[in-house]
Coordinates of C-alpha atoms in Angstrom, one line a residue:
M25 CA -55.1 -14.3 81.3
Y26 CA -53.6 -17.7 82.2
A27 CA -55.9 -19.4 79.8
L28 CA -55.0 -17.1 76.9
R29 CA -51.3 -17.8 77.6
E30 CA -51.9 -21.5 77.6
R31 CA -53.8 -21.3 74.2
R32 CA -51.0 -19.2 72.8
A33 CA -48.4 -21.7 73.8
Q34 CA -50.5 -24.5 72.2
H35 CA -50.7 -22.5 69.0
E36 CA -47.0 -21.9 69.0
E37 CA -46.3 -25.5 69.4
K38 CA -48.6 -26.4 66.5
I39 CA -46.9 -23.8 64.3
K40 CA -43.5 -25.1 65.3
H41 CA -44.6 -28.6 64.4
C42 CA -46.0 -27.6 61.0
K43 CA -43.6 -24.9 60.2
S44 CA -42.0 -26.9 57.4
L45 CA -45.4 -27.2 55.7
V46 CA -45.8 -23.5 55.2
T47 CA -42.4 -22.6 53.8
L48 CA -42.0 -20.9 50.5
A49 CA -40.5 -24.0 49.0
R50 CA -43.5 -26.1 50.0
R51 CA -46.0 -23.5 48.8
M52 CA -44.3 -22.8 45.5
P53 CA -46.1 -24.3 42.4
P54 CA -44.4 -27.4 41.1
E55 CA -43.9 -25.9 37.6
V56 CA -41.9 -23.1 39.2
L57 CA -39.8 -25.6 41.2
A58 CA -39.2 -27.6 38.0
K59 CA -38.0 -24.5 36.3
I60 CA -35.5 -23.7 39.1
F61 CA -34.3 -27.3 39.0
L62 CA -33.9 -27.2 35.2
H63 CA -31.6 -24.1 35.6
C64 CA -29.5 -26.1 38.2
V65 CA -29.1 -29.0 35.7
E66 CA -28.2 -26.6 32.8
D67 CA -25.4 -25.2 35.0
G68 CA -23.8 -28.6 35.2
W69 CA -25.4 -30.3 38.2
T70 CA -25.5 -33.6 36.5
H71 CA -26.9 -35.6 39.5
G72 CA -29.4 -32.9 40.4
P73 CA -32.7 -34.8 39.6
L74 CA -31.7 -37.7 41.9
V75 CA -30.6 -35.5 44.7
L76 CA -33.6 -33.2 44.5
S77 CA -36.1 -36.0 44.5
M78 CA -34.8 -37.1 47.9
V79 CA -35.5 -33.8 49.7
C80 CA -39.3 -34.0 50.2
S81 CA -42.5 -35.2 48.6
S82 CA -43.3 -31.9 46.8
W83 CA -39.8 -31.7 45.3
R84 CA -40.0 -35.3 44.3
Y85 CA -43.3 -34.6 42.6
A86 CA -41.9 -31.7 40.7
V87 CA -38.9 -33.7 39.6
R88 CA -40.7 -36.8 38.5
N89 CA -43.6 -35.0 36.7
Y90 CA -41.5 -32.6 34.6
P91 CA -39.4 -34.7 32.0
R92 CA -37.3 -31.7 30.9
V93 CA -35.5 -31.8 34.3
W94 CA -34.2 -35.2 33.1
S95 CA -33.4 -34.1 29.6
H96 CA -29.7 -33.6 30.2
I97 CA -28.3 -37.1 29.8
H98 CA -24.8 -37.1 31.5
V99 CA -23.0 -40.4 30.9
N100 CA -19.6 -41.0 32.4
M101 CA -18.1 -44.3 31.5
E102 CA -16.0 -44.3 34.7
E103 CA -19.1 -44.4 36.9
H104 CA -20.8 -47.5 38.1
D105 CA -23.2 -49.3 35.7
P106 CA -23.6 -46.6 33.0
I107 CA -26.0 -48.8 31.0
T108 CA -28.7 -48.9 33.7
R109 CA -28.2 -45.3 34.6
T110 CA -28.6 -44.2 30.9
R111 CA -31.8 -46.3 30.4
Y112 CA -33.3 -44.9 33.7
W113 CA -32.5 -41.3 32.7
L114 CA -34.0 -41.8 29.2
S115 CA -37.2 -43.3 30.7
M116 CA -37.6 -40.3 33.0
A117 CA -37.0 -37.8 30.2
R118 CA -39.9 -39.4 28.3
Q119 CA -40.3 -37.5 25.0
A120 CA -38.4 -34.3 26.0
P121 CA -35.6 -33.1 23.8
L122 CA -32.3 -34.5 24.9
H123 CA -28.9 -32.9 25.7
V124 CA -26.4 -35.7 25.6
N125 CA -23.0 -35.4 27.3
L126 CA -20.8 -38.5 26.9
I127 CA -17.5 -38.8 28.8
A128 CA -15.3 -41.8 27.6
N129 CA -11.8 -41.5 29.0
I130 CA -11.3 -45.2 29.6
E131 CA -11.5 -48.4 27.5
T132 CA -14.7 -50.3 28.4
S133 CA -16.9 -52.9 26.8
E134 CA -20.0 -51.0 27.9
L135 CA -19.3 -48.0 25.6
P136 CA -20.8 -49.6 22.4
I137 CA -23.9 -50.6 24.3
V138 CA -24.4 -47.1 25.9
L139 CA -23.8 -45.5 22.5
D140 CA -26.5 -47.8 20.9
I141 CA -29.0 -46.9 23.6
L142 CA -28.4 -43.2 23.1
L143 CA -28.5 -43.4 19.3
E144 CA -31.9 -45.1 19.4
Q145 CA -33.1 -41.7 20.6
A146 CA -31.1 -39.7 18.1
S147 CA -34.2 -38.1 16.7
R148 CA -34.6 -36.3 20.0
W149 CA -31.1 -35.0 20.4
R150 CA -30.9 -31.2 20.8
S151 CA -27.2 -31.1 21.6
F152 CA -24.4 -33.6 21.8
S153 CA -21.1 -33.4 23.7
V154 CA -18.2 -35.9 23.6
T155 CA -15.2 -35.7 26.0
S156 CA -12.4 -38.3 25.6
A157 CA -8.7 -38.3 26.2
S158 CA -8.1 -40.4 23.1
L159 CA -8.6 -39.1 19.6
R160 CA -9.1 -42.7 18.4
K161 CA -12.1 -43.3 20.8
T162 CA -13.5 -39.9 19.8
N163 CA -13.4 -40.8 16.1
N164 CA -15.0 -44.1 16.8
I165 CA -17.9 -42.4 18.7
L166 CA -18.4 -39.7 16.0
S167 CA -18.3 -42.3 13.2
Q168 CA -21.5 -43.9 14.7
C169 CA -23.5 -40.7 14.5
K170 CA -25.0 -41.3 11.0
Y171 CA -28.7 -41.3 12.1
V172 CA -31.3 -38.8 11.2
M173 CA -31.2 -36.0 13.8
P174 CA -33.8 -33.5 12.9
D175 CA -33.5 -31.5 16.1
L176 CA -29.8 -31.4 16.7
R177 CA -28.5 -27.8 17.1
E178 CA -25.1 -28.0 18.7
V179 CA -22.1 -30.4 18.9
S180 CA -19.1 -30.1 21.2
I181 CA -16.0 -32.2 21.0
T182 CA -13.1 -32.3 23.5
T183 CA -10.2 -34.6 22.8
D184 CA -6.5 -34.9 22.6
V185 CA -3.9 -36.7 20.5
E186 CA -1.9 -39.4 22.4
V187 CA 1.0 -41.6 21.4
D188 CA -1.4 -44.6 21.2
D189 CA -3.6 -42.8 18.7
V190 CA -0.7 -42.3 16.3
V191 CA 0.5 -45.9 16.7
A192 CA -2.9 -47.6 16.5
A193 CA -4.7 -45.4 14.0
G194 CA -1.8 -43.9 12.1
T195 CA -3.4 -40.5 12.0
T196 CA -3.8 -37.3 13.9
E197 CA -6.9 -36.2 12.0
L198 CA -10.3 -35.7 13.6
D199 CA -11.9 -37.8 10.8
G200 CA -14.8 -39.1 12.8
F201 CA -17.0 -36.4 11.2
R202 CA -16.8 -38.2 7.8
E203 CA -20.4 -39.0 6.8
S204 CA -21.6 -38.1 10.3
F205 CA -24.3 -35.5 11.1
R206 CA -25.2 -35.2 7.4
D207 CA -28.8 -35.7 8.3
A208 CA -28.9 -32.9 11.0
P209 CA -30.3 -30.0 9.1
L210 CA -30.5 -27.7 12.1
L211 CA -26.9 -28.2 13.3
R212 CA -25.5 -24.7 13.5
K213 CA -22.9 -24.7 16.3
L214 CA -19.7 -26.7 16.6
T215 CA -17.1 -26.4 19.4
L216 CA -13.8 -28.2 19.0
T217 CA -11.3 -28.5 21.8
S218 CA -8.4 -30.4 20.4
N219 CA -4.8 -30.1 19.3
A220 CA -5.8 -32.0 16.1
L221 CA -6.9 -29.6 13.4
H222 CA -6.6 -31.7 10.2
T223 CA -10.3 -31.9 9.5
T224 CA -10.3 -30.8 5.9
G225 CA -13.7 -31.2 4.2
L226 CA -15.0 -33.2 7.2
I227 CA -17.0 -30.7 9.2
P228 CA -20.7 -30.6 8.3
I229 CA -21.2 -27.7 5.8
Q230 CA -24.3 -26.5 7.6
V231 CA -22.3 -25.2 10.6
E232 CA -22.6 -21.5 11.1
D233 CA -20.8 -21.0 14.4
L234 CA -17.4 -22.6 14.8
S235 CA -15.2 -22.4 17.9
I236 CA -11.8 -23.9 18.0
H237 CA -9.8 -24.1 21.2
L238 CA -6.3 -25.5 21.1
P239 CA -5.4 -26.7 24.7
E240 CA -1.9 -27.2 26.0
P241 CA -0.9 -30.8 25.0
R242 CA -0.4 -33.4 27.6
R243 CA 1.9 -35.7 25.6
I244 CA 2.3 -34.8 21.9
D245 CA 3.0 -31.2 21.0
L246 CA 1.6 -30.8 17.5
P247 CA 2.5 -27.7 15.5
M248 CA -0.2 -25.2 14.7
S249 CA -0.7 -24.9 10.9
G250 CA -2.2 -21.9 9.2
S251 CA -3.0 -24.0 6.2
S252 CA -5.0 -26.4 8.2
I253 CA -7.1 -23.6 9.7
L254 CA -7.8 -22.1 6.3
H255 CA -8.8 -25.5 5.0
V256 CA -11.3 -25.8 7.8
L257 CA -12.8 -22.4 7.1
E258 CA -12.8 -23.0 3.3
G259 CA -15.1 -25.9 3.7
L260 CA -17.8 -24.0 5.6
P261 CA -19.7 -21.7 3.1
N262 CA -22.4 -20.9 5.7
L263 CA -20.0 -19.8 8.5
K264 CA -21.2 -16.7 10.4
H265 CA -19.2 -16.8 13.6
F266 CA -15.6 -18.0 14.0
T267 CA -13.6 -18.2 17.2
L268 CA -10.0 -19.4 17.6
T269 CA -8.5 -19.4 21.1
L270 CA -5.4 -20.7 22.9
P271 CA -4.9 -20.8 26.7
P272 CA -2.9 -18.0 28.3
H273 CA 0.9 -18.2 27.7
H274 CA 0.6 -21.2 25.4
E275 CA 2.7 -20.7 22.2
P276 CA 2.9 -23.8 20.0
Q277 CA 5.1 -23.9 16.9
Y278 CA 3.2 -22.1 14.2
I279 CA 3.6 -22.8 10.5
P280 CA 2.1 -20.0 8.4
E281 CA 0.4 -20.5 5.1
R282 CA 3.2 -20.5 2.4
D283 CA 1.1 -19.3 -0.4
L284 CA 0.8 -15.5 0.3
A285 CA -1.6 -15.1 -2.6
R286 CA -4.1 -17.6 -1.3
R287 CA -7.6 -16.2 -0.5
I288 CA -10.7 -17.8 1.0
F289 CA -14.1 -16.2 0.6
L290 CA -16.3 -16.3 3.6
G291 CA -19.4 -14.4 2.3
N292 CA -21.5 -14.9 5.4
L293 CA -18.9 -14.3 8.2
E294 CA -20.2 -11.7 10.6
S295 CA -17.9 -12.1 13.6
M296 CA -14.3 -13.3 14.2
L297 CA -12.5 -13.6 17.5
L298 CA -8.8 -14.5 17.6
C299 CA -7.1 -15.1 21.0
V300 CA -3.7 -16.4 19.7
P301 CA 0.0 -15.5 19.6
P302 CA 0.3 -12.4 17.5
D303 CA 2.1 -14.1 14.6
V304 CA -1.1 -16.2 14.0
N305 CA -2.9 -12.9 13.2
G306 CA -1.3 -13.3 9.7
L307 CA -4.3 -15.5 8.9
M308 CA -6.3 -12.3 8.3
V309 CA -4.4 -11.7 5.1
H310 CA -6.0 -14.8 3.5
I311 CA -9.6 -14.0 4.5
V312 CA -12.2 -12.1 2.4
A313 CA -15.2 -11.4 4.6
P314 CA -17.4 -8.6 3.1
K315 CA -20.1 -9.0 5.9
L316 CA -17.8 -8.9 8.9
R317 CA -19.2 -6.8 11.7
S318 CA -17.3 -7.8 14.8
L319 CA -13.5 -8.3 14.9
Q320 CA -11.8 -9.1 18.2
I321 CA -8.0 -9.6 18.2
R322 CA -6.4 -10.7 21.4
S323 CA -3.0 -11.9 22.4
N324 CA -2.8 -14.9 24.7
L325 CA 0.8 -14.0 25.6
D326 CA 2.2 -11.1 27.6
P327 CA 1.9 -7.7 26.0
L328 CA 4.7 -6.8 23.6
V329 CA 6.7 -3.7 24.2
R330 CA 6.3 -2.6 20.6
P331 CA 3.6 -2.5 17.9
H332 CA 3.2 -5.8 16.1
D333 CA 3.8 -5.1 12.4
L334 CA 2.4 -8.3 11.1
T335 CA -0.9 -7.7 12.9
G336 CA -1.1 -4.2 11.5
A337 CA -0.4 -5.2 8.0
S338 CA -2.8 -8.2 8.1
L339 CA -5.6 -6.0 9.5
R340 CA -5.0 -3.4 6.8
E341 CA -5.1 -6.1 4.1
L342 CA -8.3 -7.6 5.5
L343 CA -10.0 -4.2 5.5
E344 CA -8.8 -3.3 2.0
Q345 CA -9.8 -6.5 0.3
S346 CA -13.1 -7.1 2.2
D347 CA -14.4 -3.5 2.8
P348 CA -16.5 -4.9 5.7
P349 CA -19.1 -3.0 7.7
I350 CA -17.2 -3.5 11.0
E351 CA -19.1 -2.2 14.0
L352 CA -16.9 -3.5 16.8
L353 CA -13.1 -3.6 16.8
E354 CA -11.1 -4.9 19.8
L355 CA -7.3 -5.0 20.1
H356 CA -6.3 -6.6 23.4
D357 CA -2.6 -6.8 24.3
V358 CA -1.6 -6.4 20.7
D359 CA -0.7 -2.9 19.4
L360 CA -0.4 -1.2 16.0
T361 CA 1.7 1.7 14.8
D362 CA 0.2 5.1 14.4
D363 CA 0.2 4.7 10.6
D364 CA -1.7 1.4 10.9
Y365 CA -4.2 3.0 13.3
I366 CA -4.8 5.9 10.9
H367 CA -5.2 3.7 7.9
C368 CA -7.8 1.5 9.7
L369 CA -9.8 4.3 11.3
R370 CA -10.0 6.1 8.0
V371 CA -11.9 3.3 6.4
L372 CA -14.1 2.2 9.3
D373 CA -17.1 4.4 8.6
D374 CA -19.5 1.9 10.3
L375 CA -17.5 1.5 13.5
K376 CA -19.6 1.9 16.6
E377 CA -17.3 0.6 19.4
L378 CA -13.6 0.7 19.7
R379 CA -11.8 -1.3 22.5
L380 CA -8.0 -0.9 23.1
H381 CA -6.1 -2.7 25.8
E382 CA -2.3 -2.2 26.4
S383 CA -2.1 0.3 23.5
E384 CA 0.4 3.1 22.8
I385 CA -2.1 5.0 20.6
S386 CA -1.1 8.6 20.5
D387 CA -3.1 11.8 21.0
S388 CA -2.7 12.7 17.3
V389 CA -4.5 9.5 16.3
I390 CA -7.3 10.0 18.8
R391 CA -7.8 13.6 17.5
L392 CA -8.7 12.2 14.1
L393 CA -12.0 11.2 15.8
R394 CA -13.0 14.8 16.5
G395 CA -16.3 16.0 15.4
P396 CA -18.3 17.2 13.7
R397 CA -16.8 15.4 10.7
G398 CA -14.0 13.2 12.1
Y399 CA -13.1 9.6 11.4
C400 CA -15.5 6.8 12.4
P401 CA -18.7 9.0 12.3
R402 CA -20.8 6.2 13.8
L403 CA -18.6 5.7 16.8
T404 CA -20.5 5.9 20.1
R405 CA -18.5 3.8 22.6
L406 CA -14.8 4.0 23.5
D407 CA -13.1 1.5 25.8
L408 CA -9.5 2.4 26.6
R409 CA -7.4 0.5 29.1
W410 CA -3.7 0.7 29.9
C411 CA -3.2 3.3 27.1
G412 CA 0.2 4.7 28.1
Q413 CA 0.4 7.7 25.7
L414 CA -3.1 9.0 25.7
T415 CA -3.8 12.2 27.7
G416 CA -7.1 12.9 29.4
S417 CA -7.3 16.4 28.0
T418 CA -7.3 15.0 24.4
L419 CA -10.0 12.5 25.2
V420 CA -12.2 15.3 26.8
E421 CA -11.6 17.4 23.7
V422 CA -12.7 14.6 21.3
V423 CA -15.8 13.8 23.3
R424 CA -16.9 17.5 23.5
S425 CA -16.2 18.1 19.8
R426 CA -18.6 15.3 18.8
L427 CA -21.3 17.0 20.7
A428 CA -21.1 20.0 18.4
V429 CA -23.9 20.5 15.9
D430 CA -22.8 20.2 12.3
D431 CA -23.9 23.3 10.3
H432 CA -24.2 21.1 7.2
P433 CA -25.3 17.7 8.4
S434 CA -24.6 14.7 6.2
L435 CA -23.9 11.0 6.4
N436 CA -20.4 11.8 7.6
S437 CA -21.5 13.9 10.5
S438 CA -20.1 12.5 13.8
E439 CA -22.4 11.0 16.3
P440 CA -21.9 11.9 20.0
I441 CA -19.9 9.5 22.2
A442 CA -22.5 7.8 24.4
E443 CA -19.9 6.1 26.7
V444 CA -16.2 6.2 27.5
A445 CA -14.5 3.6 29.6
V446 CA -11.1 4.6 31.0
M447 CA -9.0 2.3 33.1
N448 CA -5.4 2.5 34.2
C449 CA -4.4 5.1 31.6
C450 CA -1.6 6.9 33.4
F451 CA -2.1 10.3 31.7
V452 CA -5.8 10.5 32.3
E453 CA -6.2 12.3 35.6
E454 CA -9.1 12.5 38.0
Q455 CA -10.2 15.9 36.8
D456 CA -10.3 14.5 33.2
V457 CA -12.5 11.7 34.4
M458 CA -14.9 14.2 36.1
D459 CA -14.9 16.4 33.0
L460 CA -15.8 13.3 30.8
A461 CA -18.6 12.4 33.2
K462 CA -20.2 15.8 32.8
V463 CA -20.6 15.4 29.0
T464 CA -21.1 11.6 28.6
V465 CA -21.2 8.4 30.6
C466 CA -17.8 7.6 32.0
R467 CA -17.2 4.0 33.1
L468 CA -14.4 2.9 35.4
V469 CA -15.6 -0.6 35.9
L470 CA -15.7 -3.8 33.8
R471 CA -18.7 -4.4 31.5
E472 CA -21.3 -6.6 33.2
T473 CA -21.2 -9.2 30.4
E474 CA -18.6 -10.4 28.0
D475 CA -15.6 -8.6 29.5
Y476 CA -12.4 -10.5 28.8
C477 CA -10.5 -8.7 31.6
R478 CA -12.8 -10.2 34.2
S479 CA -11.2 -13.6 33.7
R480 CA -7.7 -12.1 33.4
G481 CA -8.0 -9.9 36.5
C482 CA -6.0 -7.1 35.0
C483 CA -8.3 -4.2 35.3
T484 CA -9.6 -4.4 38.9
N485 CA -9.0 -0.8 40.0
A486 CA -11.0 -1.0 43.2
R487 CA -8.8 1.3 45.3
Y488 CA -8.8 4.0 42.7
R489 CA -12.5 3.9 42.4
Q490 CA -13.0 4.1 46.1
R491 CA -10.6 7.0 46.5
L492 CA -12.4 8.9 43.6
R493 CA -15.8 8.2 45.2
L494 CA -14.8 9.5 48.6
R495 CA -12.8 12.5 47.3
H496 CA -15.7 13.8 45.2
N497 CA -18.5 12.6 47.5
I498 CA -20.0 10.6 44.6
G499 CA -23.1 8.9 45.7
F500 CA -23.5 11.0 48.8
G501 CA -25.2 14.0 47.3
G502 CA -22.0 16.0 46.8
T503 CA -21.7 15.8 43.0
D504 CA -24.5 16.7 40.6
H505 CA -24.9 16.1 36.9
V506 CA -22.1 13.5 36.8
Q507 CA -22.6 10.3 34.8
L508 CA -20.0 8.2 36.4
L509 CA -20.1 4.4 36.6
L510 CA -18.0 3.2 39.6

């Protein structure tokens, strides 16, 4: 017995000594490790390859033998010796497609050299991002991008207008696009973060996805021009997706388009997201978009205490002159009158999802959705939050009515409501929620993806959900046939 114990102790000592050799990280195939490392780099860990190669020999092998781990070229001109760093990163990336991220916030003589090194590999660029605190430096960088870029898909620009830019260059235009990226046939997505919007006719016409974010100015507060925005859109005949956003509570001076009869035709536009002060929604009057399927209108300011007439009138005009097949309509912190709601819902025959946040929509309007032949026959999802006038009994009535079988089915027959989200609606009581959950899916939590309220933190009703769960024994076998998402 003593001999067995001694042998066991010897084996345990060997296992302890070699334990690191049998871990999952050591036994994992190098290609799987490389895939994990690539995800880390894609999430913004710019120095990941260097750090990971210092852990152990197997990790170092995975990093050094899979060039895609090095394909994200992050160059910060404020760091030490960016020239050597850039050359080393490119050598390790070998022939992998490149995702170039250039940060140039300071004046340095090394910038032209670094840019030349990167442009030598322009044929391998998959995406290109520029961040600079100076519009003048940004324009200088962009003006050099005249090479053939057969694989470039996405460009992102982050810049700002400073006093020095106006004095030195005499302009607040982002004109570095002039003659640049013309030989990038696959370029589809452009993201602009800048308070300079005067880019008329300069954005490459092949762009299909345009996102404009107007940050809070650091020094110069430029007015926001409706005419400039329309000029940008007018020069993009292939545009499919358009996003215009401002940070919360930022309300710059807005100059609307003076020509009320002006119209721009966006024949390929499929989605539009506006997160702006409500007065900017007047842009919709000037847009004709016959293929528009998704329209999301959000206010970046605090909710108004009354319906916003300009938004309602502009939305009605957009629907009348475009007759678009809208499937998703979202109104967040901007409300309409009952007349505007009725007019819009009457013509939205293709609507599949309706999202309302901080709305005073009345029961009489919601009842227009009743089946079997109500408004919006294709509607299957309702998302209602902070709706102060809506009663739960009306909502239950509408959902049940759309379950009824139409004796004479046609294209106008209402489809059943597949899901209802109800949050912080003061006249929707617990029993109404339980009644809804018996006839359809009733959700009391945020959507798992693409939920704007997640970043705002305005619809976290954890206590209410916990109380409802305990009171009705939900999840403990006490409630059957209830489709409730808590």
